Amino acid sequence: MRRATPGGARSMRLLVVIGWAMLGGGAHAQVVQHRDAPTLPVELFEFPGNRVKVWVEATGSLKTTDMRPDEGVSIQDALKQLPAIADLGRRELLLVSGGRAGSRTDLPDGLLKSNGRLSSSTNLTKLRGSPAEDCALRRADRYRLSGLLCVRKDSGAVSIGKVTADIAGLAACEHAIQSGPLLVEEGKPAVCDRDPSEVRSTYSVFCTRADGTLAVAVARKPVAIDELAKWLAEPRPSGADCQSAMALNVGKASGAVYTGPKSFQVVARKPRYSGPGTVPVPSFVVIQPLGN
């Protein structure tokens, strides 16, 4: 029997390493999964709640000193203009436009809490109800920004609930965004059938599920809000299967950007942009896999 030479052993080790790399060794497995809605121009990003970290970043805390202090940053520009976001984008990342802007694009229109710090207070502006409305949801006064996304201090778990004037419960939230409207509550659509006068729009939506998984939905083209809510509540695989869902942003500010995990097979990792995302926003919701 021929004895292996030292050079032959090194060659064998090299072949083993190359084969391991080609099979994906050393690459991070993709955690965020993507699919398109079958009947609406909507993209869905899905991920296990126990395998990701979710948090809120105020745009003002991310900007560099040479940027205007009174201006937010859009989803389309976040990776290019914000070094902190660009650094996160070197790994798998899903970045979503946060709550709506107020009088300036760097000022939230509703409550914003990031890293335990309250940046703006609850917006208690109400839409007046009309007793003559056929839809019960429109008969009573309701908050214009009716949803609250909370990331808990103790566990990092994400929940979506109704906005209230009582802010005592916010102490449990390390991060929070007020926006809306609420689109799904307790697994059922939470909006009325669309009035013919209502315009269609694009939306970025955060969704929680009964099984602990989470999702972000982004409309590429304008959709009717009642059709969107029905699809969000519809069970998988045809729907998004949301237990709760709220709109984070509406119109040209809505959008998301996704960067995939590092991989030996992918040399150029191009960001995937969803929705318009052209209008500056005051905050972002950040989703990044743990250990990524």
PDB file of C-alpha atoms in Angstrom:
ATOM      1  CA  MET A   1       0.000   0.000   0.000  1.00  0.00           C
ATOM      2  CA  ARG A   2       1.315   3.458  -0.904  1.00  0.00           C
ATOM      3  CA  ARG A   3       1.833   5.849   1.964  1.00  0.00           C
ATOM      4  CA  ALA A   4       0.311   9.314   1.635  1.00  0.00           C
ATOM      5  CA  THR A   5       2.919  12.015   1.207  1.00  0.00           C
ATOM      6  CA  PRO A   6       2.768  15.228   3.285  1.00  0.00           C
ATOM      7  CA  GLY A   7       1.958  17.163   0.123  1.00  0.00           C
ATOM      8  CA  GLY A   8      -0.873  14.776  -0.675  1.00  0.00           C
ATOM      9  CA  ALA A   9      -2.301  15.201   2.823  1.00  0.00           C
ATOM     10  CA  ARG A  10      -2.291  18.979   2.437  1.00  0.00           C
ATOM     11  CA  SER A  11      -4.058  18.680  -0.915  1.00  0.00           C
ATOM     12  CA  MET A  12      -6.690  16.443   0.645  1.00  0.00           C
ATOM     13  CA  ARG A  13      -7.277  18.965   3.445  1.00  0.00           C
ATOM     14  CA  LEU A  14      -7.587  21.745   0.878  1.00  0.00           C
ATOM     15  CA  LEU A  15     -10.156  19.748  -1.072  1.00  0.00           C
ATOM     16  CA  VAL A  16     -12.137  19.104   2.115  1.00  0.00           C
ATOM     17  CA  VAL A  17     -12.137  22.842   2.964  1.00  0.00           C
ATOM     18  CA  ILE A  18     -13.202  23.818  -0.557  1.00  0.00           C
ATOM     19  CA  GLY A  19     -15.975  21.235  -0.530  1.00  0.00           C
ATOM     20  CA  TRP A  20     -17.161  22.446   2.885  1.00  0.00           C
ATOM     21  CA  ALA A  21     -17.293  26.037   1.599  1.00  0.00           C
ATOM     22  CA  MET A  22     -19.206  25.020  -1.532  1.00  0.00           C
ATOM     23  CA  LEU A  23     -21.766  23.271   0.616  1.00  0.00           C
ATOM     24  CA  GLY A  24     -22.310  26.468   2.585  1.00  0.00           C
ATOM     25  CA  GLY A  25     -19.953  25.847   5.514  1.00  0.00           C
ATOM     26  CA  GLY A  26     -19.203  29.091   7.339  1.00  0.00           C
ATOM     27  CA  ALA A  27     -22.209  30.807   5.756  1.00  0.00           C
ATOM     28  CA  HIS A  28     -25.075  32.100   7.862  1.00  0.00           C
ATOM     29  CA  ALA A  29     -28.411  30.435   7.156  1.00  0.00           C
ATOM     30  CA  GLN A  30     -31.133  32.795   5.980  1.00  0.00           C
ATOM     31  CA  VAL A  31     -33.666  33.501   8.746  1.00  0.00           C
ATOM     32  CA  VAL A  32     -35.989  35.998   7.043  1.00  0.00           C
ATOM     33  CA  GLN A  33     -38.117  34.324   4.365  1.00  0.00           C
ATOM     34  CA  HIS A  34     -39.840  36.181   1.525  1.00  0.00           C
ATOM     35  CA  ARG A  35     -42.968  35.475  -0.492  1.00  0.00           C
ATOM     36  CA  ASP A  36     -45.511  37.401  -2.555  1.00  0.00           C
ATOM     37  CA  ALA A  37     -49.224  37.622  -1.805  1.00  0.00           C
ATOM     38  CA  PRO A  38     -51.143  35.606  -4.420  1.00  0.00           C
ATOM     39  CA  THR A  39     -53.858  38.214  -5.067  1.00  0.00           C
ATOM     40  CA  LEU A  40     -52.406  41.575  -3.980  1.00  0.00           C
ATOM     41  CA  PRO A  41     -49.245  43.512  -4.949  1.00  0.00           C
ATOM     42  CA  VAL A  42     -47.811  42.866  -1.479  1.00  0.00           C
ATOM     43  CA  GLU A  43     -44.520  41.302  -0.348  1.00  0.00           C
ATOM     44  CA  LEU A  44     -44.301  39.400   2.931  1.00  0.00           C
ATOM     45  CA  PHE A  45     -41.161  38.910   5.010  1.00  0.00           C
ATOM     46  CA  GLU A  46     -41.578  36.171   7.664  1.00  0.00           C
ATOM     47  CA  PHE A  47     -39.287  35.213  10.559  1.00  0.00           C
ATOM     48  CA  PRO A  48     -39.403  33.310  13.888  1.00  0.00           C
ATOM     49  CA  GLY A  49     -39.801  35.673  16.825  1.00  0.00           C
ATOM     50  CA  ASN A  50     -37.310  33.694  18.932  1.00  0.00           C
ATOM     51  CA  ARG A  51     -34.546  33.897  16.317  1.00  0.00           C
ATOM     52  CA  VAL A  52     -34.462  37.639  15.736  1.00  0.00           C
ATOM     53  CA  LYS A  53     -33.891  40.846  17.651  1.00  0.00           C
ATOM     54  CA  VAL A  54     -36.440  43.593  16.972  1.00  0.00           C
ATOM     55  CA  TRP A  55     -35.820  47.176  18.003  1.00  0.00           C
ATOM     56  CA  VAL A  56     -36.640  50.790  17.117  1.00  0.00           C
ATOM     57  CA  GLU A  57     -34.103  53.413  16.048  1.00  0.00           C
ATOM     58  CA  ALA A  58     -34.897  57.138  16.024  1.00  0.00           C
ATOM     59  CA  THR A  59     -33.503  58.628  12.814  1.00  0.00           C
ATOM     60  CA  GLY A  60     -32.087  61.615  14.707  1.00  0.00           C
ATOM     61  CA  SER A  61     -29.791  59.379  16.758  1.00  0.00           C
ATOM     62  CA  LEU A  62     -28.355  57.793  13.611  1.00  0.00           C
ATOM     63  CA  LYS A  63     -27.551  60.887  11.564  1.00  0.00           C
ATOM     64  CA  THR A  64     -24.022  62.173  11.096  1.00  0.00           C
ATOM     65  CA  THR A  65     -23.003  65.714  12.075  1.00  0.00           C
ATOM     66  CA  ASP A  66     -22.981  66.938   8.468  1.00  0.00           C
ATOM     67  CA  MET A  67     -26.675  66.100   7.947  1.00  0.00           C
ATOM     68  CA  ARG A  68     -29.483  68.584   8.446  1.00  0.00           C
ATOM     69  CA  PRO A  69     -30.820  68.383  12.016  1.00  0.00           C
ATOM     70  CA  ASP A  70     -34.458  68.914  11.008  1.00  0.00           C
ATOM     71  CA  GLU A  71     -34.733  66.197   8.362  1.00  0.00           C
ATOM     72  CA  GLY A  72     -35.511  62.489   8.513  1.00  0.00           C
ATOM     73  CA  VAL A  73     -34.058  59.785   6.246  1.00  0.00           C
ATOM     74  CA  SER A  74     -35.944  57.596   3.780  1.00  0.00           C
ATOM     75  CA  ILE A  75     -35.728  53.813   3.458  1.00  0.00           C
ATOM     76  CA  GLN A  76     -34.178  54.293   0.010  1.00  0.00           C
ATOM     77  CA  ASP A  77     -31.345  56.381   1.521  1.00  0.00           C
ATOM     78  CA  ALA A  78     -30.815  54.669   4.896  1.00  0.00           C
ATOM     79  CA  LEU A  79     -28.036  52.273   3.828  1.00  0.00           C
ATOM     80  CA  LYS A  80     -26.259  55.036   1.886  1.00  0.00           C
ATOM     81  CA  GLN A  81     -26.559  57.915   4.356  1.00  0.00           C
ATOM     82  CA  LEU A  82     -26.451  56.276   7.789  1.00  0.00           C
ATOM     83  CA  PRO A  83     -23.169  54.507   8.673  1.00  0.00           C
ATOM     84  CA  ALA A  84     -24.789  52.662  11.603  1.00  0.00           C
ATOM     85  CA  ILE A  85     -27.406  51.147   9.274  1.00  0.00           C
ATOM     86  CA  ALA A  86     -24.791  50.361   6.625  1.00  0.00           C
ATOM     87  CA  ASP A  87     -22.835  48.444   9.262  1.00  0.00           C
ATOM     88  CA  LEU A  88     -25.949  46.434  10.215  1.00  0.00           C
ATOM     89  CA  GLY A  89     -26.528  45.758   6.517  1.00  0.00           C
ATOM     90  CA  ARG A  90     -23.280  43.788   6.293  1.00  0.00           C
ATOM     91  CA  ARG A  91     -25.274  40.963   7.902  1.00  0.00           C
ATOM     92  CA  GLU A  92     -28.823  39.777   7.334  1.00  0.00           C
ATOM     93  CA  LEU A  93     -31.094  42.739   8.012  1.00  0.00           C
ATOM     94  CA  LEU A  94     -34.690  43.831   7.486  1.00  0.00           C
ATOM     95  CA  LEU A  95     -35.216  47.574   7.936  1.00  0.00           C
ATOM     96  CA  VAL A  96     -38.764  48.965   7.875  1.00  0.00           C
ATOM     97  CA  SER A  97     -39.969  52.566   7.797  1.00  0.00           C
ATOM     98  CA  GLY A  98     -41.174  53.463  11.294  1.00  0.00           C
ATOM     99  CA  GLY A  99     -44.009  55.693  12.494  1.00  0.00           C
ATOM    100  CA  ARG A 100     -45.360  58.634  10.586  1.00  0.00           C
ATOM    101  CA  ALA A 101     -43.717  62.067  10.621  1.00  0.00           C
ATOM    102  CA  GLY A 102     -45.128  65.194  12.207  1.00  0.00           C
ATOM    103  CA  SER A 103     -44.547  68.803  11.115  1.00  0.00           C
ATOM    104  CA  ARG A 104     -40.944  67.901  10.208  1.00  0.00           C
ATOM    105  CA  THR A 105     -39.754  64.614   8.766  1.00  0.00           C
ATOM    106  CA  ASP A 106     -37.463  64.023  11.751  1.00  0.00           C
ATOM    107  CA  LEU A 107     -40.307  64.455  14.276  1.00  0.00           C
ATOM    108  CA  PRO A 108     -42.642  61.511  14.999  1.00  0.00           C
ATOM    109  CA  ASP A 109     -46.372  62.148  14.702  1.00  0.00           C
ATOM    110  CA  GLY A 110     -47.004  59.781  17.613  1.00  0.00           C
ATOM    111  CA  LEU A 111     -45.279  58.137  20.534  1.00  0.00           C
ATOM    112  CA  LEU A 112     -41.719  56.959  19.949  1.00  0.00           C
ATOM    113  CA  LYS A 113     -39.548  55.119  22.471  1.00  0.00           C
ATOM    114  CA  SER A 114     -36.107  53.841  21.521  1.00  0.00           C
ATOM    115  CA  ASN A 115     -33.593  52.106  23.803  1.00  0.00           C
ATOM    116  CA  GLY A 116     -35.671  53.029  26.840  1.00  0.00           C
ATOM    117  CA  ARG A 117     -35.768  56.733  25.947  1.00  0.00           C
ATOM    118  CA  LEU A 118     -39.080  58.446  25.198  1.00  0.00           C
ATOM    119  CA  SER A 119     -38.570  60.763  22.212  1.00  0.00           C
ATOM    120  CA  SER A 120     -42.166  61.881  21.709  1.00  0.00           C
ATOM    121  CA  SER A 121     -45.439  61.525  23.585  1.00  0.00           C
ATOM    122  CA  THR A 122     -48.688  59.784  22.671  1.00  0.00           C
ATOM    123  CA  ASN A 123     -50.786  61.438  19.975  1.00  0.00           C
ATOM    124  CA  LEU A 124     -54.343  61.501  21.344  1.00  0.00           C
ATOM    125  CA  THR A 125     -55.937  63.164  18.293  1.00  0.00           C
ATOM    126  CA  LYS A 126     -59.265  61.485  17.549  1.00  0.00           C
ATOM    127  CA  LEU A 127     -61.375  60.912  14.480  1.00  0.00           C
ATOM    128  CA  ARG A 128     -64.969  61.849  15.195  1.00  0.00           C
ATOM    129  CA  GLY A 129     -67.504  59.046  14.989  1.00  0.00           C
ATOM    130  CA  SER A 130     -70.858  59.232  13.260  1.00  0.00           C
ATOM    131  CA  PRO A 131     -73.861  57.352  14.727  1.00  0.00           C
ATOM    132  CA  ALA A 132     -75.335  57.033  11.250  1.00  0.00           C
ATOM    133  CA  GLU A 133     -72.440  54.922   9.932  1.00  0.00           C
ATOM    134  CA  ASP A 134     -73.240  51.339   8.885  1.00  0.00           C
ATOM    135  CA  CYS A 135     -69.869  50.129  10.182  1.00  0.00           C
ATOM    136  CA  ALA A 136     -69.738  49.993  13.996  1.00  0.00           C
ATOM    137  CA  LEU A 137     -66.051  50.962  14.000  1.00  0.00           C
ATOM    138  CA  ARG A 138     -66.908  54.362  12.515  1.00  0.00           C
ATOM    139  CA  ARG A 139     -69.748  55.163  14.931  1.00  0.00           C
ATOM    140  CA  ALA A 140     -67.533  55.943  17.930  1.00  0.00           C
ATOM    141  CA  ASP A 141     -64.663  58.401  18.298  1.00  0.00           C
ATOM    142  CA  ARG A 142     -61.308  56.671  17.761  1.00  0.00           C
ATOM    143  CA  TYR A 143     -57.650  57.589  17.836  1.00  0.00           C
ATOM    144  CA  ARG A 144     -56.231  58.628  14.481  1.00  0.00           C
ATOM    145  CA  LEU A 145     -53.058  56.631  15.207  1.00  0.00           C
ATOM    146  CA  SER A 146     -54.667  53.658  16.889  1.00  0.00           C
ATOM    147  CA  GLY A 147     -51.862  51.076  17.079  1.00  0.00           C
ATOM    148  CA  LEU A 148     -48.915  50.626  19.431  1.00  0.00           C
ATOM    149  CA  LEU A 149     -45.985  48.301  18.733  1.00  0.00           C
ATOM    150  CA  CYS A 150     -44.074  47.383  21.912  1.00  0.00           C
ATOM    151  CA  VAL A 151     -40.793  45.489  22.336  1.00  0.00           C
ATOM    152  CA  ARG A 152     -40.637  44.347  25.959  1.00  0.00           C
ATOM    153  CA  LYS A 153     -37.645  45.097  28.181  1.00  0.00           C
ATOM    154  CA  ASP A 154     -37.624  41.726  29.938  1.00  0.00           C
ATOM    155  CA  SER A 155     -37.945  39.333  27.014  1.00  0.00           C
ATOM    156  CA  GLY A 156     -37.605  41.253  23.746  1.00  0.00           C
ATOM    157  CA  ALA A 157     -41.036  39.910  22.741  1.00  0.00           C
ATOM    158  CA  VAL A 158     -43.038  42.031  20.296  1.00  0.00           C
ATOM    159  CA  SER A 159     -46.708  42.855  20.806  1.00  0.00           C
ATOM    160  CA  ILE A 160     -49.267  45.040  19.047  1.00  0.00           C
ATOM    161  CA  GLY A 161     -52.132  46.657  20.911  1.00  0.00           C
ATOM    162  CA  LYS A 162     -54.491  49.608  21.038  1.00  0.00           C
ATOM    163  CA  VAL A 163     -53.313  53.074  21.978  1.00  0.00           C
ATOM    164  CA  THR A 164     -54.744  54.403  25.254  1.00  0.00           C
ATOM    165  CA  ALA A 165     -54.345  57.628  27.201  1.00  0.00           C
ATOM    166  CA  ASP A 166     -52.818  55.635  30.081  1.00  0.00           C
ATOM    167  CA  ILE A 167     -49.063  55.416  29.522  1.00  0.00           C
ATOM    168  CA  ALA A 168     -48.316  53.330  32.618  1.00  0.00           C
ATOM    169  CA  GLY A 169     -47.952  50.189  30.505  1.00  0.00           C
ATOM    170  CA  LEU A 170     -45.166  51.795  28.468  1.00  0.00           C
ATOM    171  CA  ALA A 171     -42.721  51.184  31.321  1.00  0.00           C
ATOM    172  CA  ALA A 172     -42.530  47.550  30.199  1.00  0.00           C
ATOM    173  CA  CYS A 173     -41.509  48.584  26.663  1.00  0.00           C
ATOM    174  CA  GLU A 174     -37.848  49.122  25.818  1.00  0.00           C
ATOM    175  CA  HIS A 175     -38.956  50.220  22.354  1.00  0.00           C
ATOM    176  CA  ALA A 176     -42.369  51.437  21.163  1.00  0.00           C
ATOM    177  CA  ILE A 177     -43.957  53.085  18.133  1.00  0.00           C
ATOM    178  CA  GLN A 178     -47.433  54.563  17.852  1.00  0.00           C
ATOM    179  CA  SER A 179     -48.871  54.471  14.358  1.00  0.00           C
ATOM    180  CA  GLY A 180     -51.827  53.017  12.567  1.00  0.00           C
ATOM    181  CA  PRO A 181     -54.397  52.192  11.803  1.00  0.00           C
ATOM    182  CA  LEU A 182     -54.738  48.812  13.440  1.00  0.00           C
ATOM    183  CA  LEU A 183     -55.536  46.427  10.599  1.00  0.00           C
ATOM    184  CA  VAL A 184     -56.026  43.104  12.432  1.00  0.00           C
ATOM    185  CA  GLU A 185     -57.183  42.443  16.014  1.00  0.00           C
ATOM    186  CA  GLU A 186     -57.532  38.963  17.521  1.00  0.00           C
ATOM    187  CA  GLY A 187     -57.127  37.401  14.097  1.00  0.00           C
ATOM    188  CA  LYS A 188     -59.930  39.423  12.457  1.00  0.00           C
ATOM    189  CA  PRO A 189     -59.876  42.471  10.142  1.00  0.00           C
ATOM    190  CA  ALA A 190     -60.119  45.658  12.219  1.00  0.00           C
ATOM    191  CA  VAL A 191     -61.160  48.102   9.495  1.00  0.00           C
ATOM    192  CA  CYS A 192     -64.492  48.797   7.831  1.00  0.00           C
ATOM    193  CA  ASP A 193     -65.232  47.922   4.239  1.00  0.00           C
ATOM    194  CA  ARG A 194     -63.707  50.653   2.133  1.00  0.00           C
ATOM    195  CA  ASP A 195     -65.870  53.642   1.345  1.00  0.00           C
ATOM    196  CA  PRO A 196     -65.925  54.321  -2.435  1.00  0.00           C
ATOM    197  CA  SER A 197     -64.396  57.752  -1.755  1.00  0.00           C
ATOM    198  CA  GLU A 198     -61.356  56.302   0.036  1.00  0.00           C
ATOM    199  CA  VAL A 199     -58.178  56.279  -1.999  1.00  0.00           C
ATOM    200  CA  ARG A 200     -55.894  53.273  -2.298  1.00  0.00           C
ATOM    201  CA  SER A 201     -52.401  53.577  -0.858  1.00  0.00           C
ATOM    202  CA  THR A 202     -49.187  51.716  -0.171  1.00  0.00           C
ATOM    203  CA  TYR A 203     -48.481  50.459   3.362  1.00  0.00           C
ATOM    204  CA  SER A 204     -45.721  48.965   5.480  1.00  0.00           C
ATOM    205  CA  VAL A 205     -47.243  46.688   8.122  1.00  0.00           C
ATOM    206  CA  PHE A 206     -45.964  44.802  11.182  1.00  0.00           C
ATOM    207  CA  CYS A 207     -47.717  41.520  12.020  1.00  0.00           C
ATOM    208  CA  THR A 208     -47.638  39.217  15.049  1.00  0.00           C
ATOM    209  CA  ARG A 209     -48.931  35.635  14.949  1.00  0.00           C
ATOM    210  CA  ALA A 210     -50.398  33.185  17.430  1.00  0.00           C
ATOM    211  CA  ASP A 211     -47.489  30.753  16.954  1.00  0.00           C
ATOM    212  CA  GLY A 212     -44.831  33.331  17.863  1.00  0.00           C
ATOM    213  CA  THR A 213     -43.635  34.039  14.336  1.00  0.00           C
ATOM    214  CA  LEU A 214     -43.588  37.603  13.049  1.00  0.00           C
ATOM    215  CA  ALA A 215     -43.982  39.204   9.633  1.00  0.00           C
ATOM    216  CA  VAL A 216     -43.649  42.474   7.770  1.00  0.00           C
ATOM    217  CA  ALA A 217     -45.894  43.192   4.779  1.00  0.00           C
ATOM    218  CA  VAL A 218     -45.089  45.891   2.238  1.00  0.00           C
ATOM    219  CA  ALA A 219     -47.371  46.966  -0.607  1.00  0.00           C
ATOM    220  CA  ARG A 220     -45.490  47.580  -3.865  1.00  0.00           C
ATOM    221  CA  LYS A 221     -48.510  49.323  -5.409  1.00  0.00           C
ATOM    222  CA  PRO A 222     -51.569  51.054  -3.892  1.00  0.00           C
ATOM    223  CA  VAL A 223     -54.104  48.669  -2.368  1.00  0.00           C
ATOM    224  CA  ALA A 224     -57.511  49.076  -0.707  1.00  0.00           C
ATOM    225  CA  ILE A 225     -57.134  49.049   3.065  1.00  0.00           C
ATOM    226  CA  ASP A 226     -60.020  46.610   3.640  1.00  0.00           C
ATOM    227  CA  GLU A 227     -58.604  44.144   1.094  1.00  0.00           C
ATOM    228  CA  LEU A 228     -55.202  44.391   2.760  1.00  0.00           C
ATOM    229  CA  ALA A 229     -56.680  43.782   6.235  1.00  0.00           C
ATOM    230  CA  LYS A 230     -58.622  40.730   5.015  1.00  0.00           C
ATOM    231  CA  TRP A 231     -55.500  39.216   3.446  1.00  0.00           C
ATOM    232  CA  LEU A 232     -53.440  39.894   6.577  1.00  0.00           C
ATOM    233  CA  ALA A 233     -56.011  38.036   8.710  1.00  0.00           C
ATOM    234  CA  GLU A 234     -56.487  35.166   6.252  1.00  0.00           C
ATOM    235  CA  PRO A 235     -54.796  31.885   7.356  1.00  0.00           C
ATOM    236  CA  ARG A 236     -51.646  30.625   5.691  1.00  0.00           C
ATOM    237  CA  PRO A 237     -50.680  29.714   3.034  1.00  0.00           C
ATOM    238  CA  SER A 238     -52.995  32.004   1.049  1.00  0.00           C
ATOM    239  CA  GLY A 239     -52.941  34.803   3.658  1.00  0.00           C
ATOM    240  CA  ALA A 240     -50.489  36.315   6.155  1.00  0.00           C
ATOM    241  CA  ASP A 241     -52.173  34.655   9.177  1.00  0.00           C
ATOM    242  CA  CYS A 242     -51.758  37.688  11.460  1.00  0.00           C
ATOM    243  CA  GLN A 243     -53.188  37.647  14.968  1.00  0.00           C
ATOM    244  CA  SER A 244     -52.517  41.390  15.219  1.00  0.00           C
ATOM    245  CA  ALA A 245     -51.299  43.858  12.597  1.00  0.00           C
ATOM    246  CA  MET A 246     -50.803  47.591  12.352  1.00  0.00           C
ATOM    247  CA  ALA A 247     -49.695  49.968   9.621  1.00  0.00           C
ATOM    248  CA  LEU A 248     -46.297  51.473  10.431  1.00  0.00           C
ATOM    249  CA  ASN A 249     -46.407  53.880   7.525  1.00  0.00           C
ATOM    250  CA  VAL A 250     -48.615  54.852   4.596  1.00  0.00           C
ATOM    251  CA  GLY A 251     -47.956  56.301   1.160  1.00  0.00           C
ATOM    252  CA  LYS A 252     -44.538  57.191  -0.240  1.00  0.00           C
ATOM    253  CA  ALA A 253     -42.894  56.917   3.185  1.00  0.00           C
ATOM    254  CA  SER A 254     -43.819  53.231   3.453  1.00  0.00           C
ATOM    255  CA  GLY A 255     -41.228  50.648   2.537  1.00  0.00           C
ATOM    256  CA  ALA A 256     -38.518  48.241   3.642  1.00  0.00           C
ATOM    257  CA  VAL A 257     -35.046  47.125   2.638  1.00  0.00           C
ATOM    258  CA  TYR A 258     -33.599  43.632   3.112  1.00  0.00           C
ATOM    259  CA  THR A 259     -29.980  42.481   2.950  1.00  0.00           C
ATOM    260  CA  GLY A 260     -29.247  38.759   2.898  1.00  0.00           C
ATOM    261  CA  PRO A 261     -26.814  36.834   5.094  1.00  0.00           C
ATOM    262  CA  LYS A 262     -23.132  36.467   4.250  1.00  0.00           C
ATOM    263  CA  SER A 263     -22.537  33.499   1.987  1.00  0.00           C
ATOM    264  CA  PHE A 264     -19.654  31.894   0.108  1.00  0.00           C
ATOM    265  CA  GLN A 265     -21.993  31.412  -2.837  1.00  0.00           C
ATOM    266  CA  VAL A 266     -23.017  35.079  -3.105  1.00  0.00           C
ATOM    267  CA  VAL A 267     -20.243  37.536  -3.958  1.00  0.00           C
ATOM    268  CA  ALA A 268     -22.433  40.647  -4.411  1.00  0.00           C
ATOM    269  CA  ARG A 269     -25.191  41.062  -1.820  1.00  0.00           C
ATOM    270  CA  LYS A 270     -27.540  43.611  -3.354  1.00  0.00           C
ATOM    271  CA  PRO A 271     -30.185  45.130  -1.062  1.00  0.00           C
ATOM    272  CA  ARG A 272     -33.794  44.263  -1.863  1.00  0.00           C
ATOM    273  CA  TYR A 273     -36.060  47.325  -1.702  1.00  0.00           C
ATOM    274  CA  SER A 274     -39.809  46.955  -1.232  1.00  0.00           C
ATOM    275  CA  GLY A 275     -42.447  49.660  -1.493  1.00  0.00           C
ATOM    276  CA  PRO A 276     -41.804  53.280  -2.499  1.00  0.00           C
ATOM    277  CA  GLY A 277     -39.776  54.358   0.584  1.00  0.00           C
ATOM    278  CA  THR A 278     -38.878  57.732  -0.931  1.00  0.00           C
ATOM    279  CA  VAL A 279     -40.171  60.095   1.789  1.00  0.00           C
ATOM    280  CA  PRO A 280     -37.995  60.636   4.907  1.00  0.00           C
ATOM    281  CA  VAL A 281     -39.207  59.054   8.158  1.00  0.00           C
ATOM    282  CA  PRO A 282     -38.427  59.805  11.826  1.00  0.00           C
ATOM    283  CA  SER A 283     -37.713  56.204  12.835  1.00  0.00           C
ATOM    284  CA  PHE A 284     -37.029  52.665  11.668  1.00  0.00           C
ATOM    285  CA  VAL A 285     -38.029  49.246  12.910  1.00  0.00           C
ATOM    286  CA  VAL A 286     -34.948  47.018  12.775  1.00  0.00           C
ATOM    287  CA  ILE A 287     -35.086  43.206  12.521  1.00  0.00           C
ATOM    288  CA  GLN A 288     -31.835  41.251  12.683  1.00  0.00           C
ATOM    289  CA  PRO A 289     -31.261  37.525  13.300  1.00  0.00           C
ATOM    290  CA  LEU A 290     -29.627  36.644  16.620  1.00  0.00           C
ATOM    291  CA  GLY A 291     -25.959  35.722  16.383  1.00  0.00           C
ATOM    292  CA  ASN A 292     -25.802  37.051  12.846  1.00  0.00           C
TER     293      ASN A 292
END
